[in-house]
CSV table of C-alpha atoms (C1' of nucleotides) in Angstrom, one decimal:
chain,number,residue,atom,x,y,z
V,356,UNK,CA,3.2,0.6,-12.4
V,357,UNK,CA,0.2,0.0,-10.3
V,358,UNK,CA,0.4,1.4,-7.0
V,359,UNK,CA,-1.9,0.0,-4.1
V,360,UNK,CA,-2.7,2.3,-1.3
V,361,UNK,CA,-4.2,1.7,2.1
V,362,UNK,CA,-5.2,3.9,4.9
V,363,UNK,CA,-5.9,2.6,8.4
V,364,UNK,CA,-6.4,4.5,11.8
V,365,UNK,CA,-4.7,2.0,14.2
V,366,UNK,CA,-5.2,3.8,17.6
V,367,UNK,CA,-1.6,3.3,18.9
V,368,UNK,CA,1.1,1.8,16.5
V,369,UNK,CA,2.8,0.3,19.4
V,370,UNK,CA,-0.1,-1.8,20.6
V,371,UNK,CA,-1.2,-2.6,17.2
V,372,UNK,CA,2.2,-3.6,15.7
V,373,UNK,CA,1.2,-7.3,15.6
V,374,UNK,CA,-1.9,-6.6,13.4
V,375,UNK,CA,-0.1,-4.0,11.3
V,376,UNK,CA,2.2,-6.8,10.5
V,377,UNK,CA,-0.7,-9.2,9.9
V,378,UNK,CA,-2.2,-6.7,7.3
V,379,UNK,CA,1.0,-6.0,5.7
V,380,UNK,CA,1.5,-9.9,5.1
V,381,UNK,CA,-2.0,-10.5,4.0
V,382,UNK,CA,-2.8,-7.5,1.8
V,383,UNK,CA,0.6,-6.3,0.9
V,384,UNK,CA,-0.4,-2.7,-0.2
V,385,UNK,CA,2.6,-0.8,-1.7
V,386,UNK,CA,1.9,2.1,0.8
V,387,UNK,CA,0.3,2.0,4.0
V,388,UNK,CA,-0.9,5.3,5.7
V,389,UNK,CA,-1.5,5.2,9.5
V,390,UNK,CA,-3.2,7.6,11.8
V,391,UNK,CA,-3.4,7.7,15.5
V,392,UNK,CA,0.0,6.3,15.8
V,393,UNK,CA,0.3,8.0,19.4
V,394,UNK,CA,4.0,7.8,19.3
V,395,UNK,CA,7.0,9.9,18.4
V,396,UNK,CA,8.7,8.8,15.3
V,397,UNK,CA,11.7,7.1,17.2
V,398,UNK,CA,9.1,4.9,18.9
V,399,UNK,CA,7.6,3.4,16.0
V,400,UNK,CA,8.5,-0.3,15.7
V,401,UNK,CA,10.2,0.1,12.2
V,402,UNK,CA,12.3,-3.0,12.4
V,403,UNK,CA,9.6,-5.5,11.8
V,404,UNK,CA,7.9,-3.4,9.1
V,405,UNK,CA,11.3,-3.2,7.3
V,406,UNK,CA,11.9,-6.9,7.6
V,407,UNK,CA,8.4,-7.3,5.4
V,408,UNK,CA,9.7,-4.9,2.8
V,409,UNK,CA,8.5,-1.6,4.2
V,410,UNK,CA,11.8,-0.1,4.7
V,411,UNK,CA,10.7,3.5,3.9
V,412,UNK,CA,8.8,5.8,6.4
V,413,UNK,CA,7.8,9.3,7.0
V,414,UNK,CA,6.1,10.2,10.1
V,415,UNK,CA,5.1,13.0,12.4
V,416,UNK,CA,4.0,12.3,16.0
V,417,UNK,CA,4.5,12.6,19.8
V,418,UNK,CA,3.6,10.8,22.9
V,419,UNK,CA,0.0,10.2,23.8
V,420,UNK,CA,-2.4,11.1,21.0
V,421,UNK,CA,-2.7,12.0,17.3
V,422,UNK,CA,0.3,11.1,15.0
V,423,UNK,CA,0.6,10.0,11.2
V,424,UNK,CA,2.9,7.8,9.3
V,425,UNK,CA,3.4,6.5,5.8
V,426,UNK,CA,5.1,3.2,5.3
V,427,UNK,CA,6.2,2.3,1.8
V,428,UNK,CA,7.9,-0.5,-0.2
V,429,UNK,CA,9.3,2.1,-2.6
V,430,UNK,CA,11.4,5.0,-1.8
V,431,UNK,CA,9.6,8.1,-0.6
V,432,UNK,CA,10.7,11.5,0.5
V,433,UNK,CA,8.9,13.8,2.8
V,434,UNK,CA,6.7,16.2,0.9
V,435,UNK,CA,5.8,19.1,3.3
V,436,UNK,CA,4.0,19.8,6.3
V,437,UNK,CA,0.5,21.1,6.6
V,438,UNK,CA,-0.1,22.4,10.1
V,439,UNK,CA,-3.5,24.0,9.8
V,440,UNK,CA,-4.3,26.0,12.9
V,441,UNK,CA,-0.7,26.0,13.9
V,442,UNK,CA,-1.0,23.5,16.8
V,443,UNK,CA,1.9,21.3,15.8
V,444,UNK,CA,-0.3,18.4,16.6
V,445,UNK,CA,0.9,16.0,14.0
V,446,UNK,CA,-2.3,15.5,11.9
V,447,UNK,CA,-0.5,15.4,8.4
V,448,UNK,CA,2.5,14.0,6.7
V,449,UNK,CA,3.2,13.9,3.0
V,450,UNK,CA,5.3,11.5,0.8
V,451,UNK,CA,6.6,11.9,-2.5
V,452,UNK,CA,7.4,8.8,-4.6
V,453,UNK,CA,10.2,8.9,-7.1
V,454,UNK,CA,7.7,9.1,-10.0
V,455,UNK,CA,6.6,12.4,-8.5
V,456,UNK,CA,3.1,11.4,-7.0
V,457,UNK,CA,2.4,12.9,-3.6
V,458,UNK,CA,0.4,11.2,-0.9
V,459,UNK,CA,-1.1,13.2,1.7
V,460,UNK,CA,-2.0,11.4,4.9
V,461,UNK,CA,-4.5,13.4,7.2
V,462,UNK,CA,-6.0,12.9,10.7
V,463,UNK,CA,-8.7,15.5,10.8
V,464,UNK,CA,-10.0,16.6,14.4
V,465,UNK,CA,-12.6,14.3,15.6
V,466,UNK,CA,-14.5,17.5,17.0
V,467,UNK,CA,-15.7,16.2,20.5
V,468,UNK,CA,-19.3,15.5,21.4
V,469,UNK,CA,-21.3,18.7,21.0
V,470,UNK,CA,-21.9,19.9,17.5
V,471,UNK,CA,-21.9,23.6,18.5
V,472,UNK,CA,-18.6,25.5,17.7
V,473,UNK,CA,-19.7,28.3,20.1
V,474,UNK,CA,-20.0,25.7,23.2
V,475,UNK,CA,-17.6,23.2,22.1
V,476,UNK,CA,-13.9,24.4,21.3
V,477,UNK,CA,-13.0,21.1,19.6
V,478,UNK,CA,-15.9,21.3,17.2
V,479,UNK,CA,-14.7,24.8,16.4
V,480,UNK,CA,-11.3,23.4,15.7
V,481,UNK,CA,-12.7,20.8,13.4
V,482,UNK,CA,-14.5,23.4,11.4
V,483,UNK,CA,-11.5,25.8,11.3
V,484,UNK,CA,-9.4,22.9,10.1
V,485,UNK,CA,-11.6,22.1,7.4
V,486,UNK,CA,-11.6,25.7,6.2
V,487,UNK,CA,-7.9,25.7,6.2
V,488,UNK,CA,-7.8,22.6,4.0
V,489,UNK,CA,-10.2,24.1,1.6
V,490,UNK,CA,-8.1,27.3,1.4
V,491,UNK,CA,-4.9,25.4,1.1
V,492,UNK,CA,-6.1,23.1,-1.9
V,493,UNK,CA,-7.9,26.2,-3.6
V,494,UNK,CA,-4.4,27.8,-3.8
V,495,UNK,CA,-2.5,24.5,-4.4
V,496,UNK,CA,-4.4,22.5,-7.0
V,497,UNK,CA,-3.3,18.9,-6.4
V,498,UNK,CA,-2.0,17.1,-9.6
V,499,UNK,CA,-0.6,13.5,-9.6
V,500,UNK,CA,-1.8,13.5,-5.9
V,501,UNK,CA,-3.5,11.0,-3.6
V,502,UNK,CA,-5.1,12.1,-0.2
V,503,UNK,CA,-6.1,9.5,2.5
V,504,UNK,CA,-6.8,9.6,6.0
V,505,UNK,CA,-9.0,9.4,8.9
V,506,UNK,CA,-11.2,12.5,8.0
V,507,UNK,CA,-13.6,11.9,10.7
V,508,UNK,CA,-16.7,12.8,8.7
V,509,UNK,CA,-19.0,10.4,6.9
V,510,UNK,CA,-20.3,12.7,4.1
V,511,UNK,CA,-23.2,10.5,2.4
V,512,UNK,CA,-26.5,9.2,3.8
V,513,UNK,CA,-25.2,5.9,2.9
V,514,UNK,CA,-21.8,6.4,4.8
V,515,UNK,CA,-23.7,6.0,8.1
V,516,UNK,CA,-25.9,3.2,9.5
V,517,UNK,CA,-28.7,5.8,10.1
V,518,UNK,CA,-28.7,9.1,8.3
V,519,UNK,CA,-31.7,10.8,10.3
V,520,UNK,CA,-30.5,9.6,13.8
V,521,UNK,CA,-27.0,10.9,12.9
V,522,UNK,CA,-27.7,14.4,11.6
V,523,UNK,CA,-26.8,15.9,15.1
V,524,UNK,CA,-24.1,13.5,15.7
V,525,UNK,CA,-20.6,14.8,15.3
V,526,UNK,CA,-19.1,13.2,12.2
V,527,UNK,CA,-22.3,13.7,10.1
V,528,UNK,CA,-23.8,16.9,10.8
V,529,UNK,CA,-24.5,19.0,7.7
V,530,UNK,CA,-22.0,21.8,8.6
V,531,UNK,CA,-19.2,19.3,8.8
V,532,UNK,CA,-20.4,17.6,5.6
V,533,UNK,CA,-20.5,21.0,3.9
V,534,UNK,CA,-17.0,22.0,5.0
V,535,UNK,CA,-15.4,18.6,3.8
V,536,UNK,CA,-17.3,19.0,0.7
V,537,UNK,CA,-16.0,22.5,0.1
V,538,UNK,CA,-12.4,21.3,0.9
V,539,UNK,CA,-13.0,18.4,-1.8
V,540,UNK,CA,-14.4,20.6,-4.4
V,541,UNK,CA,-11.6,23.4,-3.9
V,542,UNK,CA,-8.9,20.8,-4.7
V,543,UNK,CA,-11.0,19.0,-7.5
V,544,UNK,CA,-10.4,15.8,-5.3
V,545,UNK,CA,-12.2,12.6,-6.6
V,546,UNK,CA,-13.6,10.3,-3.8
V,547,UNK,CA,-12.1,7.0,-5.3
V,548,UNK,CA,-13.9,4.7,-2.9
V,549,UNK,CA,-17.4,6.0,-4.0
V,550,UNK,CA,-16.1,6.3,-7.8
V,551,UNK,CA,-15.6,2.5,-7.5
V,552,UNK,CA,-18.3,1.6,-5.3
V,553,UNK,CA,-21.2,4.2,-6.0
V,554,UNK,CA,-24.0,2.4,-4.3
V,555,UNK,CA,-24.9,0.8,-1.0
V,556,UNK,CA,-24.1,1.3,2.7
V,557,UNK,CA,-20.3,1.5,3.3
V,558,UNK,CA,-18.5,1.9,6.6
V,559,UNK,CA,-14.8,2.0,7.7
V,560,UNK,CA,-15.4,2.6,11.6
V,561,UNK,CA,-17.5,0.7,14.4
V,562,UNK,CA,-17.5,1.9,17.9
V,563,UNK,CA,-15.7,-0.1,20.6
V,564,UNK,CA,-18.8,0.6,22.7
V,565,UNK,CA,-21.2,-1.7,20.9
V,566,UNK,CA,-21.7,-5.3,22.7
V,567,UNK,CA,-21.5,-6.7,19.2
V,568,UNK,CA,-20.2,-4.4,16.6
V,569,UNK,CA,-20.6,-6.9,13.7
V,570,UNK,CA,-24.4,-7.8,14.5
V,571,UNK,CA,-25.2,-4.3,15.3
V,572,UNK,CA,-23.4,-2.9,12.3
V,573,UNK,CA,-23.7,0.8,13.5
V,574,UNK,CA,-20.9,1.9,11.2
V,575,UNK,CA,-19.7,5.1,9.6
V,576,UNK,CA,-17.4,5.7,6.7
V,577,UNK,CA,-14.8,8.0,8.2
V,578,UNK,CA,-11.6,6.9,6.3
V,579,UNK,CA,-11.3,8.1,2.9
V,580,UNK,CA,-9.2,7.9,-0.3
V,581,UNK,CA,-9.2,10.9,-2.6
V,582,UNK,CA,-7.3,11.5,-5.9
V,583,UNK,CA,-6.7,14.4,-8.2
V,584,UNK,CA,-8.6,14.0,-11.4
V,585,UNK,CA,-5.5,12.7,-13.4
V,586,UNK,CA,-4.8,10.0,-11.1
V,587,UNK,CA,-8.5,9.3,-10.5
V,588,UNK,CA,-9.1,8.1,-14.2
V,589,UNK,CA,-6.6,5.2,-13.6
V,590,UNK,CA,-7.9,4.3,-10.2
V,591,UNK,CA,-9.7,1.1,-9.2
V,592,UNK,CA,-9.8,-1.8,-6.9
V,593,UNK,CA,-11.4,0.1,-3.9
V,594,UNK,CA,-12.4,-2.0,-0.9
V,595,UNK,CA,-12.7,-1.9,2.9
V,596,UNK,CA,-11.4,-4.9,4.8
V,597,UNK,CA,-14.2,-5.2,7.2
V,598,UNK,CA,-13.0,-8.4,8.8
V,599,UNK,CA,-9.9,-6.8,10.0
V,600,UNK,CA,-12.2,-4.9,12.7
V,601,UNK,CA,-12.7,-8.2,14.1
V,602,UNK,CA,-9.0,-9.2,14.5
V,603,UNK,CA,-7.6,-9.8,17.9
V,604,UNK,CA,-7.2,-6.6,19.9
V,605,UNK,CA,-8.6,-4.6,17.0
V,606,UNK,CA,-8.6,-1.1,16.0
V,607,UNK,CA,-12.1,0.6,15.7
V,608,UNK,CA,-11.3,1.4,12.2
V,609,UNK,CA,-10.9,-1.1,9.3
V,610,UNK,CA,-8.3,-0.5,6.6
V,611,UNK,CA,-9.5,1.2,3.3
V,612,UNK,CA,-7.8,0.3,0.0
V,613,UNK,CA,-7.5,1.5,-3.6
V,614,UNK,CA,-5.0,1.1,-6.5
V,615,UNK,CA,-3.6,3.6,-9.0
V,616,UNK,CA,-2.1,3.4,-12.6
V,617,UNK,CA,0.9,5.5,-12.1
C,748,DA,C1',-31.4,10.1,28.5
C,749,DT,C1',-27.6,7.6,29.6
C,750,DG,C1',-23.6,5.0,29.2
C,751,DG,C1',-21.4,1.8,26.7
C,752,DT,C1',-15.3,0.6,25.3
C,753,DG,C1',-10.7,1.4,24.2
C,754,DG,C1',-5.5,3.8,24.4
C,755,DG,C1',-1.9,6.5,26.9
C,756,DG,C1',-0.2,6.6,31.3
C,757,DA,C1',-0.8,7.2,36.1
C,758,DA,C1',-5.1,11.7,36.9
C,759,DC,C1',-7.7,12.6,33.4
C,760,DC,C1',-6.6,13.3,28.5
C,761,DC,C1',-8.0,11.6,24.0
C,762,DA,C1',-11.1,8.9,20.5
DNA sequence: ATGGTGGGGAACCCA
């Protein structure tokens, strides 16, 4: 079978329910991974998702911030919780499909404004989280696995609108890029988006604060789809649906897609 | 150098 996966930080699943439904109708991925649901599991509006065929959900979340969910048209079961830094802060959920493939959905800490772990506890937390991610996948090598999410890091020069200008901006600093790279390498993860689209500027996030996000185009690629090498060989069809950033009452992120031959 | 805009939820927290 071909499995199409999408990842999208929707910045409140309750406020964004209409455009989540629009995306499910328009793009019809098999699996949609959401971040920043900002809701406890029982407050996720599952009824209308189920009506479109997305009857299966695993989620972790609470009131106010963070929160992740996986919606699926195929049966899934929960496949473990990775609570790096032991904060119970709902940054990861995993699902196992009936064919055994596992999908990890992460919301990595944003890290605050100041890229100095000594001065900024949020940045220290982000770096610690990346170390835990690296150690976990070093000790638990993924097979038949997909990792998606808002990783809050744009690793490549062409993943940001201005590499030089963003070197000291959290999300593109060398220490974060190295931390994410170490985690990726420890697991042997393949960046599917860049396997499919190796050249050129590529963004998945544009700030709310720009007067005209589309014209300014000061984007960053913060949202990623990775896979273990066995699944990477049968992956393709990557895209970022930029136009979704322009929908009514949008998220500041656009959804990222990839397809897998399972 | 600064502040710009959102969401959650009722004062500031988060991004």
